[in-house]
Tab-separated table of C-alpha atoms in Angstrom:
chain	number	residue	atom	x	y	z
A	1	UNK	CA	-0.174	-0.216	-0.025
A	2	UNK	CA	1.891	3.292	-1.294
A	3	UNK	CA	1.976	6.080	1.657
A	4	UNK	CA	-0.798	7.742	-0.534
A	5	UNK	CA	-3.540	5.378	-0.588
A	6	UNK	CA	-2.698	4.717	3.183
A	7	UNK	CA	-3.271	8.254	4.200
A	8	UNK	CA	-6.612	7.983	2.236
A	9	UNK	CA	-7.466	4.978	4.024
A	10	UNK	CA	-6.904	6.555	7.514
A	11	UNK	CA	-8.182	9.990	6.239
A	12	UNK	CA	-11.453	8.304	5.084
A	13	UNK	CA	-12.471	6.051	8.785
A	14	UNK	CA	-11.604	9.573	10.370
A	15	UNK	CA	-13.774	11.131	8.542
A	16	UNK	CA	-16.428	8.078	8.623
A	17	UNK	CA	-16.240	8.960	12.429
A	18	UNK	CA	-16.812	12.485	11.989
A	19	UNK	CA	-19.573	12.036	9.356
A	20	UNK	CA	-20.992	9.292	11.954
A	21	UNK	CA	-20.981	12.029	14.930
A	22	UNK	CA	-18.485	9.822	17.075
A	23	UNK	CA	-15.753	13.024	17.204
A	24	UNK	CA	-15.348	16.418	16.066
A	25	UNK	CA	-13.581	17.873	13.732
A	26	UNK	CA	-11.030	19.161	16.003
A	27	UNK	CA	-10.649	15.376	16.957
A	28	UNK	CA	-9.187	14.388	13.098
A	29	UNK	CA	-5.732	15.049	13.432
A	30	UNK	CA	-5.614	13.379	16.838
A	31	UNK	CA	-7.701	10.370	15.476
A	32	UNK	CA	-5.629	10.157	11.973
A	33	UNK	CA	-2.580	9.798	14.562
A	34	UNK	CA	-4.334	7.749	16.634
A	35	UNK	CA	-5.341	4.810	14.329
A	36	UNK	CA	-1.676	5.435	12.579
A	37	UNK	CA	-0.071	4.297	15.443
A	38	UNK	CA	-2.312	1.375	16.362
A	39	UNK	CA	-1.540	0.068	12.646
A	40	UNK	CA	2.104	0.173	12.841
A	41	UNK	CA	2.846	3.515	11.255
A	42	UNK	CA	5.691	5.947	12.670
A	43	UNK	CA	3.180	8.383	11.359
A	44	UNK	CA	0.028	9.131	9.236
A	45	UNK	CA	0.851	9.674	6.104
A	46	UNK	CA	-0.454	13.383	4.650
A	47	UNK	CA	-3.634	13.244	2.246
A	48	UNK	CA	-4.976	16.651	1.410
A	49	UNK	CA	-7.589	14.703	-1.433
A	50	UNK	CA	-10.793	14.684	-1.709
A	51	UNK	CA	-12.725	11.914	0.508
A	52	UNK	CA	-15.032	9.655	-1.677
A	53	UNK	CA	-18.211	8.764	-0.428
A	54	UNK	CA	-17.847	7.472	2.828
A	55	UNK	CA	-19.385	3.481	3.763
A	56	UNK	CA	-22.849	2.962	5.470
A	57	UNK	CA	-20.223	0.754	8.128
A	58	UNK	CA	-16.655	0.925	8.724
A	59	UNK	CA	-15.644	-2.598	7.936
A	60	UNK	CA	-14.210	-1.846	4.676
A	61	UNK	CA	-12.264	0.386	6.312
A	62	UNK	CA	-11.397	-1.489	8.743
A	63	UNK	CA	-10.217	-4.444	7.234
A	64	UNK	CA	-8.047	-3.172	4.997
A	65	UNK	CA	-6.115	-0.975	7.928
A	66	UNK	CA	-5.703	-4.799	9.207
A	67	UNK	CA	-4.195	-6.112	6.536
A	68	UNK	CA	-1.727	-2.898	6.669
A	69	UNK	CA	-1.701	-3.399	10.260
A	70	UNK	CA	-0.264	-7.140	9.529
A	71	UNK	CA	2.245	-6.194	6.673
A	72	UNK	CA	3.943	-3.567	9.388
A	73	UNK	CA	4.449	-7.122	11.529
A	74	UNK	CA	1.696	-6.889	13.869
A	75	UNK	CA	1.191	-10.405	15.131
A	76	UNK	CA	-1.864	-12.664	15.764
A	77	UNK	CA	-4.072	-11.525	12.890
A	78	UNK	CA	-4.465	-14.499	10.880
A	79	UNK	CA	-7.714	-15.537	12.332
A	80	UNK	CA	-11.113	-13.871	12.507
A	81	UNK	CA	-11.059	-13.738	15.940
A	82	UNK	CA	-7.674	-11.721	16.393
A	83	UNK	CA	-9.133	-9.530	13.313
A	84	UNK	CA	-12.243	-8.954	14.940
A	85	UNK	CA	-10.150	-7.678	18.514
A	86	UNK	CA	-7.782	-5.724	16.756
A	87	UNK	CA	-10.722	-3.669	14.590
A	88	UNK	CA	-12.926	-3.195	17.606
A	89	UNK	CA	-9.530	-1.546	18.953
A	90	UNK	CA	-9.377	0.497	15.581
A	91	UNK	CA	-12.768	1.530	16.117
A	92	UNK	CA	-12.645	2.058	20.400
A	93	UNK	CA	-10.013	4.802	19.398
A	94	UNK	CA	-13.559	6.856	17.644
A	95	UNK	CA	-16.050	5.828	20.013
A	96	UNK	CA	-17.051	8.722	22.885
A	97	UNK	CA	-16.944	7.988	26.050
A	98	UNK	CA	-19.026	6.251	28.206
A	99	UNK	CA	-19.788	9.554	29.808
A	100	UNK	CA	-20.786	11.377	26.879
A	101	UNK	CA	-23.466	8.606	25.569
A	102	UNK	CA	-24.690	8.608	28.966
A	103	UNK	CA	-25.157	12.156	29.134
A	104	UNK	CA	-26.450	12.341	25.573
A	105	UNK	CA	-28.988	9.419	26.008
A	106	UNK	CA	-30.614	10.911	29.306
A	107	UNK	CA	-31.101	14.563	27.153
A	108	UNK	CA	-32.953	12.441	24.387
A	109	UNK	CA	-34.820	10.092	27.090
A	110	UNK	CA	-36.704	13.818	28.458
A	111	UNK	CA	-37.713	14.216	25.464
A	112	UNK	CA	-38.616	11.358	23.466
A	113	UNK	CA	-37.589	8.070	24.315
A	114	UNK	CA	-37.827	7.049	20.646
A	115	UNK	CA	-35.471	8.919	19.868
A	116	UNK	CA	-33.540	8.177	22.437
A	117	UNK	CA	-32.624	4.363	21.556
A	118	UNK	CA	-33.017	5.581	17.663
A	119	UNK	CA	-29.895	7.185	18.360
A	120	UNK	CA	-27.943	4.680	20.748
A	121	UNK	CA	-29.094	2.069	18.028
A	122	UNK	CA	-27.394	4.165	15.216
A	123	UNK	CA	-24.059	4.681	17.412
A	124	UNK	CA	-23.971	1.367	18.149
A	125	UNK	CA	-24.043	0.370	14.715
A	126	UNK	CA	-21.830	3.543	13.637
A	127	UNK	CA	-18.735	2.136	16.052
A	128	UNK	CA	-19.088	-1.216	14.578
A	129	UNK	CA	-20.243	-2.571	18.007
A	130	UNK	CA	-23.206	-3.934	16.348
A	131	UNK	CA	-21.153	-5.376	13.120
A	132	UNK	CA	-24.032	-4.836	10.570
A	133	UNK	CA	-22.433	-6.203	7.436
A	134	UNK	CA	-21.799	-9.302	9.252
A	135	UNK	CA	-25.778	-9.369	10.376
A	136	UNK	CA	-26.905	-8.778	6.823
A	137	UNK	CA	-25.200	-12.124	5.584
A	138	UNK	CA	-28.007	-13.851	7.908
A	139	UNK	CA	-30.508	-15.876	5.924
A	140	UNK	CA	-33.819	-15.142	6.308
A	141	UNK	CA	-37.653	-16.195	5.672
A	142	UNK	CA	-41.135	-16.950	6.634
A	143	UNK	CA	-43.403	-19.853	6.002
A	144	UNK	CA	-47.162	-20.563	6.552
A	145	UNK	CA	-48.454	-22.704	10.065
A	146	UNK	CA	-51.427	-23.307	11.618
A	147	UNK	CA	-50.774	-20.408	13.869
A	148	UNK	CA	-49.822	-18.217	11.181
A	149	UNK	CA	-46.810	-16.626	9.956
A	150	UNK	CA	-43.188	-18.231	11.494
A	151	UNK	CA	-40.061	-16.032	11.015
A	152	UNK	CA	-36.830	-18.206	10.118
A	153	UNK	CA	-33.106	-17.434	9.981
A	154	UNK	CA	-29.920	-19.046	9.586
A	155	UNK	CA	-27.529	-16.920	11.799
A	156	UNK	CA	-24.621	-16.285	10.120
A	157	UNK	CA	-23.287	-13.079	12.085
A	158	UNK	CA	-21.589	-14.640	14.835
A	159	UNK	CA	-18.120	-16.282	13.945
A	160	UNK	CA	-17.517	-19.496	14.321
A	161	UNK	CA	-14.182	-19.587	15.582
A	162	UNK	CA	-11.104	-21.273	13.321
A	163	UNK	CA	-8.524	-24.002	13.966
A	164	UNK	CA	-6.121	-21.468	14.826
A	165	UNK	CA	-8.117	-19.225	17.081
A	166	UNK	CA	-9.160	-22.683	18.961
A	167	UNK	CA	-5.850	-24.335	19.529
A	168	UNK	CA	-4.474	-20.492	20.478
A	169	UNK	CA	-7.378	-20.134	23.306
A	170	UNK	CA	-5.853	-23.650	25.043
A	171	UNK	CA	-2.819	-20.863	26.106
A	172	UNK	CA	-4.971	-17.966	27.206
A	173	UNK	CA	-4.235	-17.386	31.237
A	174	UNK	CA	-7.985	-18.252	32.585
A	175	UNK	CA	-9.375	-15.160	34.393
A	176	UNK	CA	-12.337	-14.168	36.008
A	177	UNK	CA	-12.444	-11.005	34.810
A	178	UNK	CA	-15.471	-10.116	33.302
A	179	UNK	CA	-17.422	-12.510	35.219
A	180	UNK	CA	-19.564	-13.248	32.351
A	181	UNK	CA	-20.213	-12.010	28.670
A	182	UNK	CA	-23.220	-9.799	30.149
A	183	UNK	CA	-21.734	-8.076	33.027
A	184	UNK	CA	-21.029	-4.417	33.179
A	185	UNK	CA	-17.244	-4.810	33.536
A	186	UNK	CA	-17.403	-6.171	29.902
A	187	UNK	CA	-17.500	-2.392	28.870
A	188	UNK	CA	-14.354	-1.378	27.127
A	189	UNK	CA	-12.652	-4.685	27.999
A	190	UNK	CA	-9.746	-5.337	25.340
A	191	UNK	CA	-10.721	-9.115	24.524
A	192	UNK	CA	-8.749	-12.031	24.434
A	193	UNK	CA	-9.544	-15.433	21.805
A	194	UNK	CA	-12.215	-16.324	24.748
A	195	UNK	CA	-13.716	-13.137	25.596
A	196	UNK	CA	-14.957	-10.592	23.482
A	197	UNK	CA	-13.301	-7.162	22.479
A	198	UNK	CA	-15.890	-4.506	23.739
A	199	UNK	CA	-13.591	-1.232	23.230
A	200	UNK	CA	-16.379	-0.034	21.049
A	201	UNK	CA	-19.077	-1.568	23.879
A	202	UNK	CA	-21.400	1.444	25.424
A	203	UNK	CA	-24.200	0.642	28.219
A	204	UNK	CA	-26.909	3.043	29.607
A	205	UNK	CA	-27.515	2.951	33.191
A	206	UNK	CA	-31.578	2.190	34.070
A	207	UNK	CA	-33.116	1.934	36.982
A	208	UNK	CA	-35.737	-1.056	37.012
A	209	UNK	CA	-37.458	-2.148	40.417
A	210	UNK	CA	-35.495	-0.274	42.206
A	211	UNK	CA	-32.074	-1.500	41.251
A	212	UNK	CA	-29.079	-0.373	38.717
A	213	UNK	CA	-29.756	-2.270	35.149
A	214	UNK	CA	-28.074	-1.519	32.238
A	215	UNK	CA	-29.574	-1.335	28.297
A	216	UNK	CA	-27.033	-2.055	25.463
A	217	UNK	CA	-28.213	-3.489	22.110
A	218	UNK	CA	-26.812	-7.581	21.635
A	219	UNK	CA	-23.798	-7.248	19.117
A	220	UNK	CA	-25.772	-9.672	16.479
A	221	UNK	CA	-29.025	-8.207	16.223
A	222	UNK	CA	-31.493	-10.945	15.629
A	223	UNK	CA	-34.707	-8.836	14.729
A	224	UNK	CA	-34.721	-5.234	14.332
A	225	UNK	CA	-33.005	-3.341	17.736
A	226	UNK	CA	-32.786	-6.221	19.435
A	227	UNK	CA	-31.929	-4.826	22.611
A	228	UNK	CA	-30.528	-6.483	26.096
A	229	UNK	CA	-31.308	-5.129	29.454
A	230	UNK	CA	-28.878	-6.837	32.248
A	231	UNK	CA	-28.550	-6.359	35.872
A	232	UNK	CA	-25.464	-4.419	37.597
A	233	UNK	CA	-25.325	-7.551	39.845
A	234	UNK	CA	-23.862	-10.679	38.541
A	235	UNK	CA	-26.648	-12.707	39.427
A	236	UNK	CA	-28.775	-16.186	38.568
A	237	UNK	CA	-31.816	-15.953	36.313
A	238	UNK	CA	-34.833	-15.833	38.500
A	239	UNK	CA	-38.369	-15.855	36.981
A	240	UNK	CA	-40.267	-13.716	39.514
A	241	UNK	CA	-43.282	-11.106	40.829
A	242	UNK	CA	-39.976	-8.881	41.015
A	243	UNK	CA	-39.127	-9.718	37.440
A	244	UNK	CA	-42.086	-9.252	36.381
A	245	UNK	CA	-42.246	-5.892	37.796
A	246	UNK	CA	-38.951	-4.874	36.056
A	247	UNK	CA	-40.001	-5.893	32.857
A	248	UNK	CA	-43.229	-3.770	33.422
A	249	UNK	CA	-40.939	-0.688	34.615
A	250	UNK	CA	-38.859	-1.379	30.898
A	251	UNK	CA	-41.992	-0.860	28.544
A	252	UNK	CA	-43.262	2.205	30.985
A	253	UNK	CA	-39.572	3.796	29.901
A	254	UNK	CA	-39.625	2.121	26.344
A	255	UNK	CA	-43.000	2.071	25.055
A	256	UNK	CA	-42.501	1.304	21.437
A	257	UNK	CA	-40.408	-1.747	22.567
A	258	UNK	CA	-41.282	-4.916	24.136
A	259	UNK	CA	-39.394	-6.975	26.398
A	260	UNK	CA	-39.214	-10.672	27.773
A	261	UNK	CA	-37.138	-12.667	29.932
A	262	UNK	CA	-35.609	-16.528	29.047
A	263	UNK	CA	-36.873	-18.735	31.429
A	264	UNK	CA	-34.537	-19.418	34.343
A	265	UNK	CA	-34.223	-23.297	34.301
A	266	UNK	CA	-31.459	-25.206	32.102
A	267	UNK	CA	-33.362	-26.880	28.510
A	268	UNK	CA	-35.953	-23.947	28.568
A	269	UNK	CA	-33.788	-21.090	28.867
A	270	UNK	CA	-31.362	-19.558	27.208
A	271	UNK	CA	-27.916	-20.101	26.822
A	272	UNK	CA	-26.699	-17.369	29.704
A	273	UNK	CA	-28.477	-18.366	33.455
A	274	UNK	CA	-25.759	-17.102	35.180
A	275	UNK	CA	-26.685	-13.772	34.559
A	276	UNK	CA	-30.161	-12.025	35.067
A	277	UNK	CA	-31.187	-10.623	32.244
A	278	UNK	CA	-34.179	-9.664	29.528
A	279	UNK	CA	-34.122	-9.016	25.742
A	280	UNK	CA	-36.513	-6.579	24.127
A	281	UNK	CA	-36.544	-4.439	20.889
A	282	UNK	CA	-38.337	-2.747	18.464
A	283	UNK	CA	-39.932	-6.156	16.540
A	284	UNK	CA	-43.337	-7.559	16.272
A	285	UNK	CA	-43.456	-11.311	16.661
A	286	UNK	CA	-45.718	-14.197	15.274
A	287	UNK	CA	-46.756	-14.975	18.702
A	288	UNK	CA	-47.897	-10.788	19.506
A	289	UNK	CA	-50.048	-11.516	16.168
A	290	UNK	CA	-51.581	-14.818	17.309
A	291	UNK	CA	-55.115	-14.285	18.395
A	292	UNK	CA	-56.404	-14.987	21.912
A	293	UNK	CA	-59.051	-18.634	20.968
A	294	UNK	CA	-60.519	-19.036	24.660
A	295	UNK	CA	-60.898	-16.364	27.166
A	296	UNK	CA	-61.578	-16.573	30.912
A	297	UNK	CA	-63.459	-13.902	33.544
A	298	UNK	CA	-61.175	-13.911	36.734
A	299	UNK	CA	-63.129	-13.778	39.453
A	300	UNK	CA	-61.794	-10.765	41.970
A	301	UNK	CA	-60.485	-9.365	39.261
A	302	UNK	CA	-62.450	-7.853	36.274
A	303	UNK	CA	-59.871	-5.587	35.519
A	304	UNK	CA	-57.561	-8.099	33.952
A	305	UNK	CA	-58.810	-9.877	30.935
A	306	UNK	CA	-56.733	-13.826	30.542
A	307	UNK	CA	-56.896	-15.986	27.621
A	308	UNK	CA	-55.221	-19.201	26.130
A	309	UNK	CA	-53.291	-17.746	23.017
A	310	UNK	CA	-53.853	-19.626	19.661
A	311	UNK	CA	-50.109	-21.011	19.717
A	312	UNK	CA	-48.097	-24.175	19.648
A	313	UNK	CA	-46.220	-23.605	23.142
A	314	UNK	CA	-48.683	-23.025	25.803
A	315	UNK	CA	-49.246	-19.467	25.974
A	316	UNK	CA	-51.668	-17.446	28.705
A	317	UNK	CA	-52.189	-13.868	27.345
A	318	UNK	CA	-53.047	-11.352	30.532
A	319	UNK	CA	-54.007	-7.429	30.050
A	320	UNK	CA	-55.133	-4.450	31.421
A	321	UNK	CA	-54.447	-0.903	31.980
A	322	UNK	CA	-54.143	-2.087	35.878
A	323	UNK	CA	-50.540	-2.854	36.260
A	324	UNK	CA	-50.613	-3.886	39.819
A	325	UNK	CA	-53.391	-6.296	39.003
A	326	UNK	CA	-51.812	-7.918	36.164
A	327	UNK	CA	-48.626	-8.250	38.102
A	328	UNK	CA	-50.332	-10.171	40.690
A	329	UNK	CA	-52.652	-12.609	38.783
A	330	UNK	CA	-49.069	-13.137	36.646
A	331	UNK	CA	-47.617	-13.965	40.207
A	332	UNK	CA	-50.675	-16.341	41.033
A	333	UNK	CA	-50.058	-18.253	37.646
A	334	UNK	CA	-46.324	-18.638	38.472
A	335	UNK	CA	-47.291	-19.714	41.832
A	336	UNK	CA	-49.578	-22.187	40.692
A	337	UNK	CA	-47.086	-23.377	37.754
A	338	UNK	CA	-44.195	-24.208	39.627
A	339	UNK	CA	-46.228	-26.957	41.838
A	340	UNK	CA	-48.468	-28.012	38.932
A	341	UNK	CA	-48.073	-31.373	38.071
A	342	UNK	CA	-50.640	-33.830	35.201
A	343	UNK	CA	-49.155	-37.213	35.314
A	344	UNK	CA	-51.526	-38.153	32.279
A	345	UNK	CA	-49.805	-35.361	30.288
A	346	UNK	CA	-46.487	-36.194	31.368
A	347	UNK	CA	-46.308	-32.727	33.429
A	348	UNK	CA	-44.318	-33.371	36.855
A	349	UNK	CA	-43.635	-29.916	38.639
A	350	UNK	CA	-40.343	-31.951	40.250
A	351	UNK	CA	-38.460	-35.028	40.654
A	352	UNK	CA	-37.012	-35.557	43.553
A	353	UNK	CA	-35.535	-32.661	44.449
A	354	UNK	CA	-35.091	-30.812	40.799
A	355	UNK	CA	-37.834	-28.754	40.091
A	356	UNK	CA	-39.075	-28.247	36.128
A	357	UNK	CA	-41.838	-26.004	35.703
A	358	UNK	CA	-41.400	-22.034	34.818
A	359	UNK	CA	-42.419	-19.746	32.858
A	360	UNK	CA	-41.019	-17.194	29.511
A	361	UNK	CA	-43.207	-14.114	30.141
A	362	UNK	CA	-42.874	-11.267	27.548
A	363	UNK	CA	-44.029	-7.673	28.380
A	364	UNK	CA	-45.802	-5.461	26.262
A	365	UNK	CA	-47.768	-2.212	25.658
A	366	UNK	CA	-50.348	-2.467	22.978
A	367	UNK	CA	-53.428	-0.191	22.593
A	368	UNK	CA	-52.668	1.247	25.672
A	369	UNK	CA	-52.824	-1.654	27.825
A	370	UNK	CA	-50.071	-3.632	29.337
A	371	UNK	CA	-49.881	-7.034	27.774
A	372	UNK	CA	-47.634	-9.763	29.188
A	373	UNK	CA	-47.543	-13.321	27.345
A	374	UNK	CA	-46.985	-16.297	30.112
A	375	UNK	CA	-45.032	-19.336	28.300
A	376	UNK	CA	-45.119	-22.225	30.545
A	377	UNK	CA	-42.366	-24.366	30.436
A	378	UNK	CA	-41.151	-27.938	31.845
A	379	UNK	CA	-37.473	-28.838	31.538
A	380	UNK	CA	-38.040	-32.896	32.451
A	381	UNK	CA	-36.135	-35.343	30.537
A	382	UNK	CA	-36.433	-38.843	30.285
A	383	UNK	CA	-34.161	-41.827	28.865
A	384	UNK	CA	-35.901	-41.919	25.637
A	385	UNK	CA	-35.792	-37.720	25.682
A	386	UNK	CA	-32.224	-37.360	27.345
A	387	UNK	CA	-32.430	-33.644	25.919
A	388	UNK	CA	-35.699	-32.652	27.474
A	389	UNK	CA	-39.270	-34.325	27.081
A	390	UNK	CA	-40.150	-31.003	26.093
A	391	UNK	CA	-37.607	-30.036	23.467
A	392	UNK	CA	-37.633	-30.455	19.462
A	393	UNK	CA	-38.070	-34.569	19.007
A	394	UNK	CA	-34.906	-36.445	17.958
A	395	UNK	CA	-36.036	-36.891	14.248
A	396	UNK	CA	-36.392	-32.628	14.230
A	397	UNK	CA	-32.581	-32.372	15.294
A	398	UNK	CA	-31.069	-31.987	12.117
A	399	UNK	CA	-32.591	-28.615	11.525
A	400	UNK	CA	-33.141	-27.731	15.425
A	401	UNK	CA	-31.127	-29.536	18.239
A	402	UNK	CA	-30.640	-26.108	20.249
A	403	UNK	CA	-32.686	-25.200	23.150
A	404	UNK	CA	-35.767	-23.533	22.494
A	405	UNK	CA	-35.429	-19.695	24.078
A	406	UNK	CA	-37.430	-16.556	24.011
A	407	UNK	CA	-36.664	-15.043	20.908
A	408	UNK	CA	-37.771	-18.731	19.205
A	409	UNK	CA	-40.654	-19.333	21.661
A	410	UNK	CA	-42.343	-15.964	19.843
A	411	UNK	CA	-41.891	-17.527	16.629
A	412	UNK	CA	-38.355	-16.565	14.947
A	413	UNK	CA	-36.413	-19.501	14.601
A	414	UNK	CA	-32.291	-19.031	14.939
A	415	UNK	CA	-30.716	-21.966	13.076
A	416	UNK	CA	-27.589	-23.176	13.183
A	417	UNK	CA	-24.976	-21.518	10.625
A	418	UNK	CA	-24.501	-25.369	9.271
A	419	UNK	CA	-27.713	-25.504	7.111
A	420	UNK	CA	-26.443	-22.746	4.640
A	421	UNK	CA	-24.050	-25.138	3.210
A	422	UNK	CA	-26.362	-28.432	4.226
A	423	UNK	CA	-29.393	-27.092	2.383
A	424	UNK	CA	-27.065	-25.875	-0.492
A	425	UNK	CA	-25.809	-29.109	-0.985
A	426	UNK	CA	-29.238	-31.161	-0.330
A	427	UNK	CA	-30.381	-28.699	-3.314
A	428	UNK	CA	-27.375	-29.853	-5.707
A	429	UNK	CA	-28.721	-33.285	-5.098
A	430	UNK	CA	-31.934	-33.154	-5.760
A	431	UNK	CA	-31.433	-31.407	-8.912
A	432	UNK	CA	-28.378	-32.917	-10.477
A	433	UNK	CA	-27.518	-36.790	-8.744
A	434	UNK	CA	-29.673	-37.778	-6.031
A	435	UNK	CA	-27.337	-40.571	-5.381
A	436	UNK	CA	-24.727	-38.767	-4.724
A	437	UNK	CA	-26.499	-37.547	-1.029
A	438	UNK	CA	-25.467	-40.437	0.524
A	439	UNK	CA	-21.806	-40.014	0.074
A	440	UNK	CA	-21.547	-36.728	1.776
A	441	UNK	CA	-21.366	-37.439	5.693
A	442	UNK	CA	-22.251	-34.341	6.755
A	443	UNK	CA	-25.585	-34.528	5.533
A	444	UNK	CA	-26.410	-37.993	7.279
A	445	UNK	CA	-28.903	-36.636	9.735
A	446	UNK	CA	-30.849	-35.241	6.842
A	447	UNK	CA	-31.321	-38.716	5.248
A	448	UNK	CA	-34.933	-39.790	6.146
A	449	UNK	CA	-36.120	-35.748	5.534
A	450	UNK	CA	-34.187	-36.123	1.879
A	451	UNK	CA	-35.867	-39.381	1.258
A	452	UNK	CA	-39.447	-37.589	1.507
A	453	UNK	CA	-37.850	-34.685	-0.818
A	454	UNK	CA	-37.180	-37.228	-3.155
A	455	UNK	CA	-40.455	-38.254	-3.280
A	456	UNK	CA	-42.119	-35.008	-4.456
A	457	UNK	CA	-42.675	-34.659	-8.054
A	458	UNK	CA	-42.920	-30.783	-8.010
A	459	UNK	CA	-39.206	-29.905	-7.140
A	460	UNK	CA	-37.805	-27.614	-10.023
A	461	UNK	CA	-34.288	-25.595	-10.258
A	462	UNK	CA	-36.632	-22.512	-10.205
A	463	UNK	CA	-38.596	-23.659	-6.796
A	464	UNK	CA	-35.932	-25.689	-5.118
A	465	UNK	CA	-34.458	-23.414	-2.517
A	466	UNK	CA	-38.162	-21.758	-1.313
A	467	UNK	CA	-39.254	-25.832	-1.191
A	468	UNK	CA	-36.658	-26.702	1.240
A	469	UNK	CA	-36.380	-23.474	3.064
A	470	UNK	CA	-40.785	-23.909	3.659
A	471	UNK	CA	-39.850	-27.184	4.207
A	472	UNK	CA	-37.269	-26.440	7.169
A	473	UNK	CA	-39.875	-23.559	8.284
A	474	UNK	CA	-42.763	-26.583	9.055
A	475	UNK	CA	-40.177	-28.188	11.145
A	476	UNK	CA	-39.194	-25.638	13.037
A	477	UNK	CA	-42.950	-24.943	13.784
A	478	UNK	CA	-43.166	-28.774	14.861
A	479	UNK	CA	-40.354	-28.332	17.197
A	480	UNK	CA	-42.477	-25.519	18.793
A	481	UNK	CA	-45.279	-27.736	19.073
A	482	UNK	CA	-43.260	-30.060	21.076
A	483	UNK	CA	-42.131	-27.504	23.460
A	484	UNK	CA	-45.603	-27.050	24.189
A	485	UNK	CA	-46.233	-28.375	27.601
A	486	UNK	CA	-50.403	-28.946	27.084
A	487	UNK	CA	-50.705	-29.880	23.114
A	488	UNK	CA	-53.007	-28.370	20.596
A	489	UNK	CA	-54.899	-31.376	20.680
A	490	UNK	CA	-58.580	-31.443	22.072
A	491	UNK	CA	-56.696	-33.416	24.871
A	492	UNK	CA	-54.521	-31.042	25.246
A	493	UNK	CA	-56.592	-28.114	25.677
A	494	UNK	CA	-58.745	-29.807	28.250
A	495	UNK	CA	-55.367	-30.278	30.362
A	496	UNK	CA	-54.968	-26.891	29.781
A	497	UNK	CA	-58.211	-25.660	30.852
A	498	UNK	CA	-57.971	-27.930	33.906
A	499	UNK	CA	-54.282	-25.852	34.702
A	500	UNK	CA	-56.650	-22.306	34.446
A	501	UNK	CA	-59.290	-23.502	36.692
A	502	UNK	CA	-57.342	-24.225	39.107
A	503	UNK	CA	-55.535	-21.188	39.060
A	504	UNK	CA	-58.411	-19.413	38.813
A	505	UNK	CA	-61.220	-20.873	40.814
């Protein structure tokens, strides 16, 4: 790279930061010198030419500067994990300090919460904390189901560690800091091969339930404005009355967002159970659009409507203008479900000293009322179903084997990255050489499904991709049915009705 070209790339990143409001014009010289220093240059090459149209996001500029750093002898830039750590540090130089971010956010909050989150989300993308260009690579489609549209995604935004990084991670010194990936201590953290770099990460302090919590966005944005709300204290997930109150506090602060909590037990909970947190955002999920199929009157509580939602999982929807009454009824349902067993339907509240029943709650404000969806969960395992009795059935694991957490409960599949290549290879076999499928070891889990696809007579080069996506989506919808503690059958609905009446009398 010639000095003039290098000078341009450094100037372009600095002007990108200026255009995005990350720095002021008076900061340009300082920013260019800091960038040059990080990439191993003795100084910033002078550049006086025009800066062409800047990219919407900085990754292309960062890639070029990272390559220059490698040419300059900066070691360890030969894997995606190392490069992510390095380019995060480049953006950290240009990211406003936490006090500046908090001050601007709070000033906007006083006027308009929506304007505050708009600005904060744009900042999180501009700083490359949310790697928008990587997130855009995710595959997305929707399928029809008996419950309405189900949204499907194949997650390609979270990088898989390459062999070099995995091997090198064995030699990384173990540390207890930060305590976990969600702790507020991650803000500004430099990163290691086992812990993500967060130099460009900024969190917003908020108060929920009288406690210190923090707002941030997910770096992987599985849906629009995917935010995470985390406790300032490193403590385990807990679904409780206090948790319901905190969810409702959140939607009072940000009425344009929904918010929900993963369940607090393994298998039916999220990937991080060690830190109390919520997820929310500005998105309408299929479950929110699902109608109530049966309504109940709650004796002594006419202020709150209660109904069973037409959804593959077992969902109770509460709605009211009276927040306190709604939270009290939710607490009553949670308490009842914690101890409820229905052996005829394989529901056991506990075995020996192990509890199995919990709830996945989701809160929102809709048409001027608080709405709380309570999804009944059970994490019991058996010898035949070691991953969970109310978990995707084994014959669906070729599409989805992982736990069904909050996001998927609401109707958005987050399918593993492997499916991109596997579906493409299945399509090739269907269209070109059907026997070749059996020579590809990684496709073996799809064998029964593939045989059923081969029986179809309507597959053509024009529709094959759509058919595969539709069939994969239907399998995910069936996975959701597997997780329903009360099946969507007359017997299941009878059992659901029995539980509700045991609560409301």
